[in-house]
PDB file of C-alpha atoms and ligand atoms in Angstrom:
ATOM      1  CA  UNK A   1     -40.999 -26.259 -38.003  1.00  0.00           C
ATOM      2  CA  UNK A   2     -43.149 -23.372 -36.860  1.00  0.00           C
ATOM      3  CA  UNK A   3     -41.967 -23.987 -33.325  1.00  0.00           C
ATOM      4  CA  UNK A   4     -38.294 -23.932 -34.122  1.00  0.00           C
ATOM      5  CA  UNK A   5     -37.842 -20.272 -33.188  1.00  0.00           C
ATOM      6  CA  UNK A   6     -39.366 -20.965 -29.771  1.00  0.00           C
ATOM      7  CA  UNK A   7     -36.632 -23.481 -29.132  1.00  0.00           C
ATOM      8  CA  UNK A   8     -34.030 -20.845 -29.832  1.00  0.00           C
ATOM      9  CA  UNK A   9     -34.865 -18.532 -26.950  1.00  0.00           C
ATOM     10  CA  UNK A  10     -32.349 -15.804 -26.393  1.00  0.00           C
ATOM     11  CA  UNK A  11     -29.600 -16.856 -24.042  1.00  0.00           C
ATOM     12  CA  UNK A  12     -28.628 -13.643 -22.378  1.00  0.00           C
ATOM     13  CA  UNK A  13     -25.369 -13.696 -20.458  1.00  0.00           C
ATOM     14  CA  UNK A  14     -25.396 -11.770 -17.181  1.00  0.00           C
ATOM     15  CA  UNK A  15     -23.301  -8.629 -17.017  1.00  0.00           C
ATOM     16  CA  UNK A  16     -23.754  -8.479 -13.247  1.00  0.00           C
ATOM     17  CA  UNK A  17     -21.465 -10.512 -10.997  1.00  0.00           C
ATOM     18  CA  UNK A  18     -22.009 -14.102  -9.938  1.00  0.00           C
ATOM     19  CA  UNK A  19     -22.471 -13.774  -6.181  1.00  0.00           C
ATOM     20  CA  UNK A  20     -20.232 -15.836  -3.897  1.00  0.00           C
ATOM     21  CA  UNK A  21     -22.206 -16.019  -0.636  1.00  0.00           C
ATOM     22  CA  UNK A  22     -20.732 -15.242   2.797  1.00  0.00           C
ATOM     23  CA  UNK A  23     -21.719 -18.734   3.907  1.00  0.00           C
ATOM     24  CA  UNK A  24     -19.349 -20.246   1.333  1.00  0.00           C
ATOM     25  CA  UNK A  25     -15.926 -20.507   2.922  1.00  0.00           C
ATOM     26  CA  UNK A  26     -14.159 -21.872  -0.135  1.00  0.00           C
ATOM     27  CA  UNK A  27     -12.818 -25.281  -1.074  1.00  0.00           C
ATOM     28  CA  UNK A  28     -10.252 -27.100   1.095  1.00  0.00           C
ATOM     29  CA  UNK A  29      -6.703 -26.610  -0.159  1.00  0.00           C
ATOM     30  CA  UNK A  30      -5.854 -30.292  -0.396  1.00  0.00           C
ATOM     31  CA  UNK A  31      -8.141 -30.767  -3.390  1.00  0.00           C
ATOM     32  CA  UNK A  32      -5.904 -28.519  -5.508  1.00  0.00           C
ATOM     33  CA  UNK A  33      -2.372 -28.223  -6.787  1.00  0.00           C
ATOM     34  CA  UNK A  34      -0.869 -25.196  -5.084  1.00  0.00           C
ATOM     35  CA  UNK A  35       2.681 -23.819  -5.005  1.00  0.00           C
ATOM     36  CA  UNK A  36       4.586 -25.134  -2.027  1.00  0.00           C
ATOM     37  CA  UNK A  37       5.763 -21.646  -1.119  1.00  0.00           C
ATOM     38  CA  UNK A  38       2.205 -20.436  -0.411  1.00  0.00           C
ATOM     39  CA  UNK A  39       0.499 -23.528   0.990  1.00  0.00           C
ATOM     40  CA  UNK A  40       0.846 -22.507   4.634  1.00  0.00           C
ATOM     41  CA  UNK A  41      -0.369 -18.956   4.008  1.00  0.00           C
ATOM     42  CA  UNK A  42      -3.772 -19.779   2.517  1.00  0.00           C
ATOM     43  CA  UNK A  43      -7.082 -20.660   4.120  1.00  0.00           C
ATOM     44  CA  UNK A  44      -9.063 -21.915   1.140  1.00  0.00           C
ATOM     45  CA  UNK A  45      -9.621 -21.789  -2.609  1.00  0.00           C
ATOM     46  CA  UNK A  46     -12.526 -19.369  -3.089  1.00  0.00           C
ATOM     47  CA  UNK A  47     -12.749 -19.508  -6.898  1.00  0.00           C
ATOM     48  CA  UNK A  48     -10.821 -22.156  -8.839  1.00  0.00           C
ATOM     49  CA  UNK A  49      -8.938 -21.039 -11.952  1.00  0.00           C
ATOM     50  CA  UNK A  50     -11.234 -23.051 -14.235  1.00  0.00           C
ATOM     51  CA  UNK A  51     -14.326 -21.245 -12.995  1.00  0.00           C
ATOM     52  CA  UNK A  52     -12.568 -17.891 -13.453  1.00  0.00           C
ATOM     53  CA  UNK A  53     -11.870 -18.897 -17.072  1.00  0.00           C
ATOM     54  CA  UNK A  54     -15.473 -19.968 -17.715  1.00  0.00           C
ATOM     55  CA  UNK A  55     -16.845 -16.714 -16.374  1.00  0.00           C
ATOM     56  CA  UNK A  56     -14.360 -14.664 -18.438  1.00  0.00           C
ATOM     57  CA  UNK A  57     -15.427 -16.539 -21.555  1.00  0.00           C
ATOM     58  CA  UNK A  58     -19.045 -15.632 -20.822  1.00  0.00           C
ATOM     59  CA  UNK A  59     -18.117 -11.989 -20.169  1.00  0.00           C
ATOM     60  CA  UNK A  60     -16.166 -11.883 -23.438  1.00  0.00           C
ATOM     61  CA  UNK A  61     -19.208 -13.142 -25.298  1.00  0.00           C
ATOM     62  CA  UNK A  62     -21.494 -10.576 -23.624  1.00  0.00           C
ATOM     63  CA  UNK A  63     -19.061  -7.689 -24.217  1.00  0.00           C
ATOM     64  CA  UNK A  64     -18.635  -8.764 -27.842  1.00  0.00           C
ATOM     65  CA  UNK A  65     -22.423  -8.779 -28.354  1.00  0.00           C
ATOM     66  CA  UNK A  66     -22.895  -5.404 -26.682  1.00  0.00           C
ATOM     67  CA  UNK A  67     -19.962  -3.504 -28.156  1.00  0.00           C
ATOM     68  CA  UNK A  68     -19.526  -4.853 -31.707  1.00  0.00           C
ATOM     69  CA  UNK A  69     -22.111  -2.319 -32.868  1.00  0.00           C
ATOM     70  CA  UNK A  70     -19.436   0.366 -33.107  1.00  0.00           C
ATOM     71  CA  UNK A  71     -17.529  -1.324 -35.955  1.00  0.00           C
ATOM     72  CA  UNK A  72     -15.443  -0.462 -37.877  1.00  0.00           C
ATOM     73  CA  UNK A  73     -14.285   1.706 -34.964  1.00  0.00           C
ATOM     74  CA  UNK A  74     -11.735   0.189 -32.629  1.00  0.00           C
ATOM     75  CA  UNK A  75     -12.409  -0.558 -29.012  1.00  0.00           C
ATOM     76  CA  UNK A  76      -9.464   0.559 -26.891  1.00  0.00           C
ATOM     77  CA  UNK A  77      -8.958  -2.129 -24.246  1.00  0.00           C
ATOM     78  CA  UNK A  78      -7.142  -0.564 -21.316  1.00  0.00           C
ATOM     79  CA  UNK A  79      -5.312  -2.818 -18.883  1.00  0.00           C
ATOM     80  CA  UNK A  80      -4.957  -1.503 -15.355  1.00  0.00           C
ATOM     81  CA  UNK A  81      -1.640  -2.962 -14.184  1.00  0.00           C
ATOM     82  CA  UNK A  82      -0.398  -4.906 -12.375  1.00  0.00           C
ATOM     83  CA  UNK A  83      -3.345  -6.819 -10.908  1.00  0.00           C
ATOM     84  CA  UNK A  84      -5.382  -6.687 -14.097  1.00  0.00           C
ATOM     85  CA  UNK A  85      -2.851  -8.299 -16.412  1.00  0.00           C
ATOM     86  CA  UNK A  86      -4.106 -11.904 -16.288  1.00  0.00           C
ATOM     87  CA  UNK A  87      -7.739 -10.906 -16.618  1.00  0.00           C
ATOM     88  CA  UNK A  88      -6.920  -8.469 -19.418  1.00  0.00           C
ATOM     89  CA  UNK A  89      -4.915 -11.075 -21.304  1.00  0.00           C
ATOM     90  CA  UNK A  90      -7.575 -13.793 -20.997  1.00  0.00           C
ATOM     91  CA  UNK A  91     -10.505 -11.473 -21.724  1.00  0.00           C
ATOM     92  CA  UNK A  92      -8.896  -9.988 -24.829  1.00  0.00           C
ATOM     93  CA  UNK A  93      -7.918 -13.433 -26.051  1.00  0.00           C
ATOM     94  CA  UNK A  94     -11.480 -14.704 -25.587  1.00  0.00           C
ATOM     95  CA  UNK A  95     -12.883 -11.692 -27.496  1.00  0.00           C
ATOM     96  CA  UNK A  96     -10.350 -12.565 -30.226  1.00  0.00           C
ATOM     97  CA  UNK A  97     -11.841 -16.080 -30.288  1.00  0.00           C
ATOM     98  CA  UNK A  98     -15.271 -14.554 -30.933  1.00  0.00           C
ATOM     99  CA  UNK A  99     -13.774 -12.484 -33.728  1.00  0.00           C
ATOM    100  CA  UNK A 100     -12.106 -15.521 -35.242  1.00  0.00           C
ATOM    101  CA  UNK A 101     -15.150 -17.769 -35.116  1.00  0.00           C
ATOM    102  CA  UNK A 102     -17.958 -15.442 -36.138  1.00  0.00           C
ATOM    103  CA  UNK A 103     -18.677 -14.310 -39.661  1.00  0.00           C
ATOM    104  CA  UNK A 104     -21.619 -12.039 -38.874  1.00  0.00           C
ATOM    105  CA  UNK A 105     -20.005  -9.517 -36.544  1.00  0.00           C
ATOM    106  CA  UNK A 106     -16.635  -8.358 -35.325  1.00  0.00           C
ATOM    107  CA  UNK A 107     -15.020  -6.105 -32.771  1.00  0.00           C
ATOM    108  CA  UNK A 108     -11.638  -4.593 -33.687  1.00  0.00           C
ATOM    109  CA  UNK A 109      -9.474  -3.810 -30.662  1.00  0.00           C
ATOM    110  CA  UNK A 110      -6.361  -1.919 -29.726  1.00  0.00           C
ATOM    111  CA  UNK A 111      -4.520  -2.342 -26.455  1.00  0.00           C
ATOM    112  CA  UNK A 112      -3.284   0.163 -23.875  1.00  0.00           C
ATOM    113  CA  UNK A 113      -1.610  -0.301 -20.512  1.00  0.00           C
ATOM    114  CA  UNK A 114      -1.694   1.990 -17.516  1.00  0.00           C
ATOM    115  CA  UNK A 115      -0.773   1.936 -13.878  1.00  0.00           C
ATOM    116  CA  UNK A 116      -2.685   3.894 -11.310  1.00  0.00           C
ATOM    117  CA  UNK A 117      -1.167   5.179  -8.118  1.00  0.00           C
ATOM    118  CA  UNK A 118      -3.689   6.217  -5.541  1.00  0.00           C
ATOM    119  CA  UNK A 119      -2.742   8.008  -2.390  1.00  0.00           C
ATOM    120  CA  UNK A 120      -3.720   5.306   0.055  1.00  0.00           C
ATOM    121  CA  UNK A 121      -2.587   7.197   3.122  1.00  0.00           C
ATOM    122  CA  UNK A 122      -4.868  10.073   2.312  1.00  0.00           C
ATOM    123  CA  UNK A 123      -8.276   8.649   1.508  1.00  0.00           C
ATOM    124  CA  UNK A 124      -9.942  12.013   1.964  1.00  0.00           C
ATOM    125  CA  UNK A 125      -8.676  13.076  -1.458  1.00  0.00           C
ATOM    126  CA  UNK A 126      -9.476  11.153  -4.603  1.00  0.00           C
ATOM    127  CA  UNK A 127      -6.219  12.149  -6.293  1.00  0.00           C
ATOM    128  CA  UNK A 128      -4.617   9.546  -8.528  1.00  0.00           C
ATOM    129  CA  UNK A 129      -1.656   9.428 -10.869  1.00  0.00           C
ATOM    130  CA  UNK A 130      -1.906   7.595 -14.174  1.00  0.00           C
ATOM    131  CA  UNK A 131       1.427   6.210 -15.327  1.00  0.00           C
ATOM    132  CA  UNK A 132       2.596   4.167 -18.286  1.00  0.00           C
ATOM    133  CA  UNK A 133       0.576   5.401 -21.232  1.00  0.00           C
ATOM    134  CA  UNK A 134       2.413   7.699 -23.590  1.00  0.00           C
ATOM    135  CA  UNK A 135      -0.389   9.900 -24.794  1.00  0.00           C
ATOM    136  CA  UNK A 136      -3.870   9.955 -23.290  1.00  0.00           C
ATOM    137  CA  UNK A 137      -5.014  12.354 -26.008  1.00  0.00           C
ATOM    138  CA  UNK A 138      -5.229   9.232 -28.219  1.00  0.00           C
ATOM    139  CA  UNK A 139      -8.458   8.489 -26.331  1.00  0.00           C
ATOM    140  CA  UNK A 140     -10.178  11.445 -27.946  1.00  0.00           C
ATOM    141  CA  UNK A 141     -13.399  10.350 -29.668  1.00  0.00           C
ATOM    142  CA  UNK A 142     -12.611   6.638 -29.121  1.00  0.00           C
ATOM    143  CA  UNK A 143     -14.527   3.800 -27.477  1.00  0.00           C
ATOM    144  CA  UNK A 144     -12.823   2.751 -24.258  1.00  0.00           C
ATOM    145  CA  UNK A 145     -13.095  -0.435 -22.192  1.00  0.00           C
ATOM    146  CA  UNK A 146     -11.306  -0.228 -18.841  1.00  0.00           C
ATOM    147  CA  UNK A 147     -10.268  -3.703 -17.659  1.00  0.00           C
ATOM    148  CA  UNK A 148      -9.706  -3.924 -13.902  1.00  0.00           C
ATOM    149  CA  UNK A 149      -9.035  -6.802 -11.514  1.00  0.00           C
ATOM    150  CA  UNK A 150     -11.069  -5.788  -8.466  1.00  0.00           C
ATOM    151  CA  UNK A 151     -13.306  -2.972  -7.335  1.00  0.00           C
ATOM    152  CA  UNK A 152     -13.182  -2.750  -3.566  1.00  0.00           C
ATOM    153  CA  UNK A 153     -14.066   0.702  -2.184  1.00  0.00           C
ATOM    154  CA  UNK A 154     -14.560   2.006  -5.723  1.00  0.00           C
ATOM    155  CA  UNK A 155     -12.563   5.148  -4.904  1.00  0.00           C
ATOM    156  CA  UNK A 156      -9.791   4.429  -7.418  1.00  0.00           C
ATOM    157  CA  UNK A 157     -12.168   3.648 -10.284  1.00  0.00           C
ATOM    158  CA  UNK A 158     -14.275   6.759  -9.686  1.00  0.00           C
ATOM    159  CA  UNK A 159     -11.096   8.853  -9.814  1.00  0.00           C
ATOM    160  CA  UNK A 160      -9.690   6.995 -12.843  1.00  0.00           C
ATOM    161  CA  UNK A 161     -12.886   7.349 -14.840  1.00  0.00           C
ATOM    162  CA  UNK A 162     -13.080  11.040 -13.976  1.00  0.00           C
ATOM    163  CA  UNK A 163      -9.486  11.524 -15.096  1.00  0.00           C
ATOM    164  CA  UNK A 164      -9.973   9.643 -18.383  1.00  0.00           C
ATOM    165  CA  UNK A 165     -13.165  11.576 -19.161  1.00  0.00           C
ATOM    166  CA  UNK A 166     -10.970  14.678 -19.497  1.00  0.00           C
ATOM    167  CA  UNK A 167      -9.610  13.181 -22.734  1.00  0.00           C
ATOM    168  CA  UNK A 168     -13.098  12.990 -24.251  1.00  0.00           C
ATOM    169  CA  UNK A 169     -13.492   9.355 -25.228  1.00  0.00           C
ATOM    170  CA  UNK A 170     -16.744   8.678 -27.104  1.00  0.00           C
ATOM    171  CA  UNK A 171     -17.799   5.931 -24.685  1.00  0.00           C
ATOM    172  CA  UNK A 172     -16.336   4.424 -21.506  1.00  0.00           C
ATOM    173  CA  UNK A 173     -17.241   0.955 -20.253  1.00  0.00           C
ATOM    174  CA  UNK A 174     -15.723  -0.669 -17.194  1.00  0.00           C
ATOM    175  CA  UNK A 175     -15.285  -4.394 -16.628  1.00  0.00           C
ATOM    176  CA  UNK A 176     -14.002  -5.697 -13.305  1.00  0.00           C
ATOM    177  CA  UNK A 177     -13.360  -9.371 -12.672  1.00  0.00           C
ATOM    178  CA  UNK A 178     -14.292  -8.982  -9.010  1.00  0.00           C
ATOM    179  CA  UNK A 179     -16.375  -6.618  -6.956  1.00  0.00           C
ATOM    180  CA  UNK A 180     -16.254  -6.776  -3.191  1.00  0.00           C
ATOM    181  CA  UNK A 181     -19.310  -6.853  -0.938  1.00  0.00           C
ATOM    182  CA  UNK A 182     -18.023  -4.578   1.793  1.00  0.00           C
ATOM    183  CA  UNK A 183     -19.268  -4.893   5.338  1.00  0.00           C
ATOM    184  CA  UNK A 184     -18.382  -1.395   6.492  1.00  0.00           C
ATOM    185  CA  UNK A 185     -19.626   0.832   3.710  1.00  0.00           C
ATOM    186  CA  UNK A 186     -21.082   0.535   0.277  1.00  0.00           C
ATOM    187  CA  UNK A 187     -18.783   0.474  -2.693  1.00  0.00           C
ATOM    188  CA  UNK A 188     -19.181   3.770  -4.547  1.00  0.00           C
ATOM    189  CA  UNK A 189     -18.753   2.376  -8.068  1.00  0.00           C
ATOM    190  CA  UNK A 190     -20.702  -0.218 -10.050  1.00  0.00           C
ATOM    191  CA  UNK A 191     -18.925  -1.519 -13.168  1.00  0.00           C
ATOM    192  CA  UNK A 192     -20.816  -2.191 -16.407  1.00  0.00           C
ATOM    193  CA  UNK A 193     -19.607  -5.785 -16.351  1.00  0.00           C
ATOM    194  CA  UNK A 194     -18.366  -7.896 -13.472  1.00  0.00           C
ATOM    195  CA  UNK A 195     -17.335 -11.520 -13.081  1.00  0.00           C
ATOM    196  CA  UNK A 196     -17.867 -12.285  -9.402  1.00  0.00           C
ATOM    197  CA  UNK A 197     -19.035 -10.532  -6.259  1.00  0.00           C
ATOM    198  CA  UNK A 198     -16.859 -11.759  -3.401  1.00  0.00           C
ATOM    199  CA  UNK A 199     -17.306 -11.594   0.384  1.00  0.00           C
ATOM    200  CA  UNK A 200     -15.286  -9.082   2.385  1.00  0.00           C
ATOM    201  CA  UNK A 201     -12.063 -11.120   2.571  1.00  0.00           C
ATOM    202  CA  UNK A 202      -8.696 -10.217   1.140  1.00  0.00           C
ATOM    203  CA  UNK A 203      -8.328 -12.383  -1.947  1.00  0.00           C
ATOM    204  CA  UNK A 204      -5.158 -13.241  -3.845  1.00  0.00           C
ATOM    205  CA  UNK A 205      -4.117 -15.163  -6.942  1.00  0.00           C
ATOM    206  CA  UNK A 206      -4.572 -14.821 -10.690  1.00  0.00           C
ATOM    207  CA  UNK A 207      -2.360 -11.672 -10.590  1.00  0.00           C
ATOM    208  CA  UNK A 208      -4.039 -10.194  -7.506  1.00  0.00           C
ATOM    209  CA  UNK A 209      -1.386  -9.610  -4.881  1.00  0.00           C
ATOM    210  CA  UNK A 210      -0.797  -8.989  -1.241  1.00  0.00           C
ATOM    211  CA  UNK A 211       2.287  -6.725  -1.068  1.00  0.00           C
ATOM    212  CA  UNK A 212       3.552  -8.198  -4.372  1.00  0.00           C
ATOM    213  CA  UNK A 213       3.178 -11.804  -3.207  1.00  0.00           C
ATOM    214  CA  UNK A 214       0.662 -14.338  -4.568  1.00  0.00           C
ATOM    215  CA  UNK A 215       0.478 -13.000  -8.145  1.00  0.00           C
ATOM    216  CA  UNK A 216       2.122 -16.310  -9.095  1.00  0.00           C
ATOM    217  CA  UNK A 217      -0.849 -18.369  -7.917  1.00  0.00           C
ATOM    218  CA  UNK A 218      -3.532 -19.635 -10.327  1.00  0.00           C
ATOM    219  CA  UNK A 219      -6.596 -19.967  -8.108  1.00  0.00           C
ATOM    220  CA  UNK A 220      -8.365 -17.167  -6.273  1.00  0.00           C
ATOM    221  CA  UNK A 221      -7.638 -17.884  -2.618  1.00  0.00           C
ATOM    222  CA  UNK A 222      -8.423 -16.487   0.811  1.00  0.00           C
ATOM    223  CA  UNK A 223      -5.430 -15.829   3.052  1.00  0.00           C
ATOM    224  CA  UNK A 224      -4.857 -17.071   6.567  1.00  0.00           C
ATOM    225  CA  UNK A 225      -4.275 -14.489   9.280  1.00  0.00           C
ATOM    226  CA  UNK A 226      -0.756 -15.883   9.656  1.00  0.00           C
ATOM    227  CA  UNK A 227      -0.105 -15.279   5.950  1.00  0.00           C
ATOM    228  CA  UNK A 228      -1.316 -11.692   6.232  1.00  0.00           C
ATOM    229  CA  UNK A 229       1.067 -11.147   9.139  1.00  0.00           C
ATOM    230  CA  UNK A 230       3.984 -12.888   7.413  1.00  0.00           C
ATOM    231  CA  UNK A 231       3.890 -10.672   4.313  1.00  0.00           C
ATOM    232  CA  UNK A 232       2.934  -7.435   6.030  1.00  0.00           C
ATOM    233  CA  UNK A 233       5.153  -4.444   5.250  1.00  0.00           C
ATOM    234  CA  UNK A 234       5.855  -1.924   7.966  1.00  0.00           C
ATOM    235  CA  UNK A 235       5.463   1.507   6.443  1.00  0.00           C
ATOM    236  CA  UNK A 236       6.849   4.783   7.582  1.00  0.00           C
TER     237      UNK A 236
HETATM  238  N1  LIG B 301      -7.071  -8.534  -3.066  1.00  0.00           N
HETATM  239  C1  LIG B 301      -6.075  -7.961  -3.796  1.00  0.00           C
HETATM  240  N2  LIG B 301      -6.031  -6.673  -4.091  1.00  0.00           N
HETATM  241  C2  LIG B 301      -7.042  -5.903  -3.635  1.00  0.00           C
HETATM  242  C3  LIG B 301      -8.100  -6.426  -2.889  1.00  0.00           C
HETATM  243  C4  LIG B 301      -8.115  -7.817  -2.579  1.00  0.00           C
HETATM  244  O1  LIG B 301      -9.018  -8.369  -1.910  1.00  0.00           O
HETATM  245  N3  LIG B 301      -8.942  -5.389  -2.614  1.00  0.00           N
HETATM  246  C5  LIG B 301      -8.370  -4.286  -3.176  1.00  0.00           C
HETATM  247  N4  LIG B 301      -7.226  -4.577  -3.793  1.00  0.00           N
HETATM  248 MG1  LIG B 302      -2.839  -4.688  -5.575  1.00  0.00          MG
END
C-alpha cells in the first residue's frame, strides 16, 4: 500500500518533436494503400497516418494538461490554412475527447481560421498578409494556440507571431505537427509543441501539399524527383 504512489510515477508526454533520423528513408510504398493517382510520384512513406494520429493524441493530452489552468477562460485555437486543416481538426477533436472523459479539469475552446500569404519571392522582408479572420481585435486579452502544419525556415511563423502580438493576446502558444531539420541553415523558430522533426526532404500528405497536389493523401510521404518535376509550376 505504501508503495502504491511509487508505481504511479508521472508519465510526462514530450512537447519536443519525435526525431525521424536522416538514416531512415521511410517505408516501401507497397506495404500501404495509396491513391493510384500518386503512386508513381512518391518515394516512400515517411510517417504512416496511424503514427501521426498517435502522436497528435499525445500532444493533445500534453496541451490539455499544460493549458487547462486558464479555465474558465477560452483557448482560441487558430488554424493556419490550408496545410494545417487536418492537424487542426484532429488535434481539436482529441482535446475534446479529454474534455469529455475527464471530470477533474477542462479546457474550453473557440476556433478561428486564418490564411497567411508570405512573399516567397522576397525573402529579405518578413512581410506577411493575414487573411480570413474577420476581426483580430477579438484576440485582445485572450489565450491563443496557433496550430500549424510545418515549420521549415521559421520565417513565416516569426512574422505571424509578431503580427498577432499587435492584438495583445494574453498568451500565445504555437504547436506545429512537423519541424524540419534544415541542412543549409538553422530554423529561426522553435514551437512550444511539435509532433515530429523530419529530415530535409519535401514531405506531402495529410493536407500538406506540393503546388496544391497531395493534400488528398493520408500518409506523410517523400516525393520522387520525377514527381517534383511533374507538378512543378513555372512562375513569371
Ligand atoms: N512540405 C509541404 N509544405 C511545406 C514543406 C514541406 O516539406 N516545407 C514548407 N512547406
Ligand atoms: Mg503549402
